[in-house]
Amino acid sequence: MKSYAEEIKNVLKSGEYLKRLKEIHEHYPNVKSEHRYRDAFLEVFNDTYDGKGIKAYAEVKKVDLVIVDTASNSQFRIEFKYQYTFDMYAETSRIKAFEGLCERVENGDGGVAELILKDCKKCHFLILIVQDRTGHQLVKALPENLRPNFIADQLRLDRDFKPRTETNLNSWLEPTLDLLRKAAEKFGGELLPTLPLEVSEATSDNPLTSHFFMLGRSGVDPQDATAHAEI
């Protein structure tokens, strides 16, 4: 199976994709935007590689996105996951007990880490996006005194580790990398360098950095996405 890692990274690093993310953040600041990030990726990918023998499609056989080689019809499966920083921090102890985590996946449990592992098993390439709002001030969160969905958990991290510190960052970054390294070792694959995109500046009233974690598994044959993933 041909790897499209370079093409994927080129799109994620592009100015056009960042522009799309800024627009998403402007209009949907209060929600997780996994499908919006995916759809923006698909549109930029297809614009970028138009006429070059590959095309991306969304929601093929329950896979978030596939890249199709138009000559051979081979399908490269990509799964997107989208979490808040506190989601990953809260999984720390469960990720350390990795074998127990794998057993829970077999039993069909649907926690954050379990669902990430399920998607790892059934794809050629995983893109995990972690939304980092470190330092977000509640009084500046949204107009009309609306309370964002993420703010309570983000403030817990800021209280425990202080905003914009290495300790705050590592509290969720380390378990995230630990989970993906263990997944790469168990399922076969390579953890690529993390790509942080500053969607809105940290000093703004509505800061957001989207961290893209990428796990490539092009050298393995993922399980059929129409079946239940097992470990």
Coordinates of N, CA, C and O in Angstrom, one line a residue, residues 66-178:
V66 N -11.0 8.4 2.8 CA -10.2 7.5 2.0 C -9.5 8.3 0.9 O -10.2 9.2 0.3
I67 N -8.3 8.0 0.6 CA -7.6 8.5 -0.6 C -7.6 7.4 -1.6 O -7.1 6.3 -1.3
V68 N -8.2 7.6 -2.7 CA -8.3 6.6 -3.8 C -7.3 6.9 -4.9 O -7.3 8.0 -5.4
D69 N -6.6 5.9 -5.3 CA -5.7 5.9 -6.5 C -6.7 5.7 -7.7 O -7.3 4.6 -7.8
T70 N -6.9 6.7 -8.5 CA -7.9 6.6 -9.6 C -7.5 5.5 -10.6 O -8.4 5.1 -11.4
A71 N -6.3 5.1 -10.7 CA -5.9 4.1 -11.7 C -6.2 2.7 -11.2 O -6.7 1.9 -11.9
S72 N -5.8 2.4 -10.0 CA -5.9 1.1 -9.4 C -7.1 0.9 -8.5 O -7.5 -0.2 -8.1
N73 N -7.8 2.0 -8.1 CA -8.9 2.0 -7.1 C -8.5 1.6 -5.7 O -9.3 1.2 -4.9
S74 N -7.2 1.5 -5.4 CA -6.8 1.2 -4.1 C -7.2 2.3 -3.1 O -7.2 3.5 -3.5
Q75 N -7.5 1.9 -1.9 CA -8.0 2.8 -0.9 C -7.1 2.9 0.3 O -6.7 1.9 0.9
F76 N -6.7 4.2 0.6 CA -5.8 4.4 1.7 C -6.7 5.1 2.8 O -7.3 6.1 2.6
R77 N -6.9 4.4 3.9 CA -7.9 4.7 4.9 C -7.3 5.7 6.0 O -6.3 5.4 6.6
I78 N -8.0 6.7 6.3 CA -7.6 7.7 7.3 C -8.7 7.9 8.3 O -9.9 8.1 7.9
E79 N -8.4 7.9 9.6 CA -9.3 8.1 10.6 C -8.9 9.4 11.3 O -7.8 9.7 11.6
F80 N -9.9 10.2 11.7 CA -9.7 11.5 12.4 C -10.3 11.3 13.8 O -11.4 10.8 13.9
K81 N -9.6 11.8 14.8 CA -10.1 11.9 16.2 C -9.9 13.3 16.6 O -8.9 13.9 16.3
Y82 N -10.8 13.8 17.5 CA -10.7 15.2 18.0 C -11.0 15.2 19.4 O -12.1 14.8 19.8
Q83 N -10.1 15.7 20.2 CA -10.2 15.7 21.7 C -9.8 17.0 22.3 O -9.0 17.8 21.7
Y84 N -10.2 17.3 23.5 CA -9.7 18.4 24.3 C -8.5 17.9 25.1 O -8.3 16.7 25.3
T85 N -7.6 18.9 25.5 CA -6.5 18.5 26.3 C -6.8 17.7 27.5 O -6.1 16.8 27.9
F86 N -7.9 18.1 28.2 CA -8.2 17.4 29.5 C -8.7 16.0 29.2 O -8.5 15.1 30.0
D87 N -9.3 15.7 28.0 CA -9.6 14.4 27.6 C -8.4 13.5 27.7 O -8.5 12.3 28.2
M88 N -7.3 13.9 27.2 CA -6.1 13.1 27.2 C -5.4 13.0 28.6 O -4.9 12.0 29.0
Y89 N -5.4 14.1 29.3 CA -4.9 14.1 30.7 C -5.6 13.1 31.5 O -5.0 12.4 32.3
A90 N -6.9 13.1 31.4 CA -7.8 12.2 32.2 C -7.5 10.7 31.9 O -7.9 9.8 32.7
E91 N -6.9 10.4 30.8 CA -6.6 9.0 30.4 C -5.3 8.5 30.9 O -4.9 7.4 30.6
T92 N -4.5 9.3 31.6 CA -3.1 9.0 32.0 C -3.0 7.6 32.6 O -2.2 6.8 32.2
S93 N -3.7 7.4 33.7 CA -3.5 6.1 34.4 C -4.0 4.9 33.6 O -3.4 3.8 33.6
R94 N -5.0 5.1 32.8 CA -5.5 4.0 31.9 C -4.5 3.7 30.8 O -4.4 2.5 30.5
I95 N -3.9 4.7 30.3 CA -2.9 4.4 29.2 C -1.7 3.7 29.8 O -1.1 2.8 29.1
K96 N -1.3 4.0 31.0 CA -0.1 3.3 31.6 C -0.4 1.9 31.8 O 0.5 1.0 31.6
A97 N -1.7 1.5 32.1 CA -2.1 0.1 32.2 C -2.6 -0.3 30.8 O -3.8 -0.7 30.6
F98 N -1.7 -0.4 29.8 CA -2.1 -0.5 28.4 C -2.7 -1.9 28.1 O -3.7 -1.9 27.4
E99 N -2.3 -2.9 28.7 CA -2.9 -4.2 28.4 C -4.3 -4.3 28.9 O -5.2 -4.9 28.2
G100 N -4.6 -3.7 30.1 CA -6.0 -3.6 30.5 C -6.8 -2.8 29.6 O -8.0 -3.1 29.4
L101 N -6.2 -1.7 29.1 CA -6.9 -0.9 28.1 C -7.3 -1.7 26.9 O -8.4 -1.6 26.3
C102 N -6.3 -2.5 26.4 CA -6.6 -3.4 25.2 C -7.7 -4.4 25.5 O -8.6 -4.6 24.6
E103 N -7.8 -4.9 26.7 CA -8.8 -5.8 27.0 C -10.2 -5.2 27.0 O -11.2 -5.7 26.6
R104 N -10.2 -3.9 27.5 CA -11.5 -3.2 27.5 C -12.0 -2.9 26.0 O -13.2 -2.9 25.8
V105 N -11.0 -2.7 25.1 CA -11.4 -2.5 23.7 C -12.0 -3.8 23.2 O -13.0 -3.8 22.5
E106 N -11.5 -5.0 23.5 CA -12.0 -6.2 23.1 C -13.4 -6.4 23.6 O -14.3 -7.0 23.0
N107 N -13.7 -5.9 24.8 CA -15.0 -6.0 25.4 C -16.0 -4.9 24.9 O -17.2 -4.9 25.4
G108 N -15.5 -4.1 24.0 CA -16.4 -3.1 23.4 C -16.6 -1.8 24.2 O -17.5 -1.0 23.9
D109 N -15.7 -1.5 25.2 CA -15.8 -0.3 25.9 C -15.5 0.9 25.0 O -14.7 0.8 24.1
G110 N -16.2 2.0 25.3 CA -16.1 3.2 24.4 C -15.5 4.4 25.0 O -16.0 5.5 24.7
G111 N -14.5 4.3 25.8 CA -13.8 5.5 26.4 C -12.9 6.2 25.4 O -12.8 5.7 24.2
V112 N -12.4 7.3 25.7 CA -11.5 8.1 24.8 C -10.4 7.3 24.3 O -10.2 7.2 23.0
A113 N -9.6 6.6 25.1 CA -8.4 5.9 24.7 C -8.9 4.6 23.9 O -8.2 4.3 22.9
E114 N -9.9 4.0 24.3 CA -10.4 2.8 23.6 C -10.8 3.1 22.2 O -10.5 2.4 21.2
L115 N -11.5 4.2 22.0 CA -11.9 4.6 20.6 C -10.8 5.0 19.8 O -10.8 4.7 18.5
I116 N -9.8 5.6 20.3 CA -8.6 5.9 19.6 C -7.9 4.7 19.1 O -7.5 4.5 17.9
L117 N -7.8 3.7 20.0 CA -7.2 2.4 19.6 C -8.0 1.7 18.6 O -7.4 1.0 17.6
K118 N -9.3 1.7 18.7 CA -10.1 1.1 17.6 C -9.8 1.6 16.3 O -9.7 0.9 15.3
D119 N -9.7 3.0 16.2 CA -9.5 3.6 14.9 C -8.1 3.3 14.4 O -7.9 3.2 13.2
C120 N -7.1 3.2 15.3 CA -5.8 2.8 14.9 C -5.8 1.5 14.2 O -5.1 1.3 13.2
K121 N -6.6 0.6 14.7 CA -6.6 -0.8 14.2 C -7.1 -0.9 12.8 O -6.7 -1.7 12.0
K122 N -8.1 0.0 12.5 CA -8.8 -0.2 11.2 C -8.3 0.8 10.1 O -9.0 0.9 9.0
C123 N -7.3 1.5 10.3 CA -6.9 2.5 9.3 C -5.4 2.4 8.9 O -4.6 1.7 9.5
H124 N -5.1 3.0 7.8 CA -3.7 3.2 7.4 C -3.0 4.4 8.0 O -1.8 4.5 8.0
F125 N -3.8 5.4 8.4 CA -3.3 6.6 8.9 C -4.2 7.2 9.9 O -5.4 7.4 9.6
L126 N -3.8 7.5 11.1 CA -4.6 8.1 12.1 C -4.2 9.6 12.3 O -3.0 9.9 12.4
I127 N -5.1 10.5 12.3 CA -4.9 11.9 12.6 C -5.7 12.2 13.9 O -6.9 12.2 13.9
L128 N -4.9 12.4 15.0 CA -5.6 12.8 16.3 C -5.3 14.3 16.5 O -4.2 14.8 16.5
I129 N -6.4 15.1 16.6 CA -6.3 16.5 16.8 C -6.7 16.8 18.3 O -7.7 16.3 18.8
V130 N -5.8 17.5 19.0 CA -6.0 17.8 20.4 C -6.1 19.3 20.4 O -5.2 20.1 20.1
Q131 N -7.3 19.8 20.9 CA -7.6 21.2 21.0 C -7.0 21.8 22.3 O -7.5 21.4 23.4
D132 N -6.1 22.7 22.2 CA -5.4 23.3 23.3 C -5.9 24.7 23.5 O -5.5 25.6 22.7
R133 N -6.6 25.0 24.6 CA -7.1 26.3 25.0 C -6.4 26.9 26.2 O -6.9 27.7 26.9
T134 N -5.2 26.4 26.5 CA -4.5 26.8 27.7 C -4.4 28.4 27.8 O -4.1 29.1 26.9
G135 N -4.8 28.8 29.0 CA -4.8 30.2 29.3 C -6.1 30.9 29.0 O -6.2 32.2 29.1
H136 N -7.1 30.2 28.6 CA -8.3 30.8 28.2 C -9.0 31.4 29.4 O -9.2 30.8 30.4
Q137 N -9.4 32.7 29.4 CA -10.0 33.4 30.5 C -11.5 33.2 30.4 O -12.1 33.5 29.4
L138 N -12.1 32.8 31.4 CA -13.6 32.5 31.4 C -14.4 33.8 31.1 O -15.3 33.8 30.3
V139 N -13.9 34.9 31.6 CA -14.7 36.2 31.4 C -14.6 36.6 29.9 O -15.5 37.4 29.4
K140 N -13.6 36.1 29.2 CA -13.5 36.4 27.8 C -13.9 35.3 26.9 O -13.7 35.4 25.7
A141 N -14.5 34.3 27.4 CA -14.7 33.0 26.7 C -15.6 33.2 25.5 O -15.2 32.9 24.4
L142 N -16.8 33.7 25.7 CA -17.7 33.9 24.5 C -18.6 35.2 24.9 O -18.8 35.5 26.0
P143 N -19.1 35.8 23.8 CA -20.0 36.9 24.1 C -21.3 36.4 24.8 O -21.5 35.2 24.9
E144 N -22.1 37.4 25.3 CA -23.4 37.1 25.9 C -23.2 36.2 27.1 O -24.2 35.5 27.5
N145 N -22.0 36.1 27.7 CA -21.8 35.3 28.9 C -22.1 33.8 28.7 O -22.5 33.1 29.7
L146 N -22.0 33.3 27.5 CA -22.1 31.9 27.3 C -20.9 31.2 27.8 O -19.8 31.6 27.7
R147 N -21.1 30.0 28.3 CA -20.1 29.2 28.9 C -19.7 28.1 27.9 O -20.5 27.2 27.7
P148 N -18.5 28.2 27.4 CA -18.1 27.2 26.4 C -18.1 25.8 27.0 O -17.8 25.6 28.2
N149 N -18.3 24.8 26.1 CA -18.3 23.4 26.6 C -17.0 23.0 27.2 O -17.0 22.2 28.2
F150 N -15.9 23.5 26.7 CA -14.6 23.0 27.2 C -14.1 23.7 28.4 O -13.1 23.2 29.0
I151 N -14.7 24.8 28.8 CA -14.0 25.7 29.7 C -13.7 25.1 31.1 O -12.7 25.3 31.7
A152 N -14.7 24.4 31.6 CA -14.5 23.8 33.0 C -13.3 22.9 33.1 O -12.5 23.0 34.0
D153 N -13.2 22.0 32.1 CA -12.0 21.1 32.1 C -10.7 21.8 31.9 O -9.7 21.5 32.5
Q154 N -10.7 22.8 31.0 CA -9.5 23.5 30.7 C -9.1 24.3 31.9 O -7.9 24.4 32.3
L155 N -10.0 24.9 32.6 CA -9.7 25.6 33.9 C -9.1 24.7 34.9 O -8.3 25.1 35.7
R156 N -9.5 23.5 34.9 CA -9.0 22.5 35.9 C -7.5 22.3 35.6 O -6.7 22.3 36.6
L157 N -7.1 22.2 34.4 CA -5.7 22.0 34.0 C -5.0 23.3 34.4 O -3.8 23.2 34.9
D158 N -5.5 24.5 34.1 CA -4.9 25.7 34.4 C -4.7 25.9 35.9 O -3.7 26.5 36.4
R159 N -5.7 25.5 36.7 CA -5.5 25.6 38.2 C -4.5 24.6 38.7 O -3.7 25.0 39.6
D160 N -4.5 23.4 38.2 CA -3.5 22.4 38.7 C -2.1 22.6 38.2 O -1.2 22.3 39.0
F161 N -1.9 23.2 37.0 CA -0.6 23.2 36.5 C -0.1 24.6 36.0 O 1.0 24.8 35.5
K162 N -1.0 25.6 36.2 CA -0.7 27.0 35.8 C -0.8 27.1 34.3 O -0.2 26.3 33.6
P163 N -1.4 28.2 33.8 CA -1.6 28.4 32.3 C -0.2 28.6 31.6 O 0.7 29.2 32.2
R164 N -0.1 28.1 30.4 CA 1.0 28.3 29.5 C 2.4 27.9 30.2 O 3.4 28.6 30.1
T165 N 2.4 26.8 30.9 CA 3.6 26.3 31.4 C 3.9 24.9 30.8 O 3.1 24.2 30.2
E166 N 5.2 24.5 30.9 CA 5.6 23.2 30.3 C 4.9 22.1 31.1 O 4.5 21.1 30.5
T167 N 4.7 22.3 32.4 CA 4.0 21.3 33.2 C 2.6 21.1 32.7 O 2.1 20.0 32.6
N168 N 1.9 22.2 32.4 CA 0.5 22.1 31.9 C 0.5 21.4 30.5 O -0.3 20.4 30.3
L169 N 1.4 21.7 29.6 CA 1.5 21.1 28.3 C 1.8 19.6 28.5 O 1.1 18.7 27.9
N170 N 2.8 19.3 29.3 CA 3.2 17.9 29.4 C 2.1 17.0 30.1 O 2.1 15.8 30.0
S171 N 1.2 17.6 30.9 CA 0.2 16.9 31.6 C -0.7 16.1 30.7 O -1.2 15.0 31.0
W172 N -0.9 16.6 29.5 CA -1.7 15.9 28.5 C -0.9 15.4 27.3 O -1.3 14.4 26.7
L173 N 0.2 16.1 27.0 CA 1.0 15.7 25.9 C 1.7 14.3 26.1 O 1.7 13.5 25.2
E174 N 2.2 14.1 27.3 CA 2.9 12.9 27.6 C 2.0 11.6 27.5 O 2.4 10.6 26.8
P175 N 0.8 11.6 28.1 CA 0.0 10.5 27.9 C -0.5 10.3 26.5 O -0.7 9.1 26.0
T176 N -0.7 11.4 25.7 CA -1.1 11.3 24.3 C 0.0 10.5 23.5 O -0.3 9.6 22.8
L177 N 1.2 11.0 23.7 CA 2.3 10.4 23.0 C 2.6 8.9 23.4 O 2.9 8.0 22.6
D178 N 2.4 8.7 24.7 CA 2.5 7.3 25.3 C 1.5 6.4 24.6 O 1.9 5.3 24.2

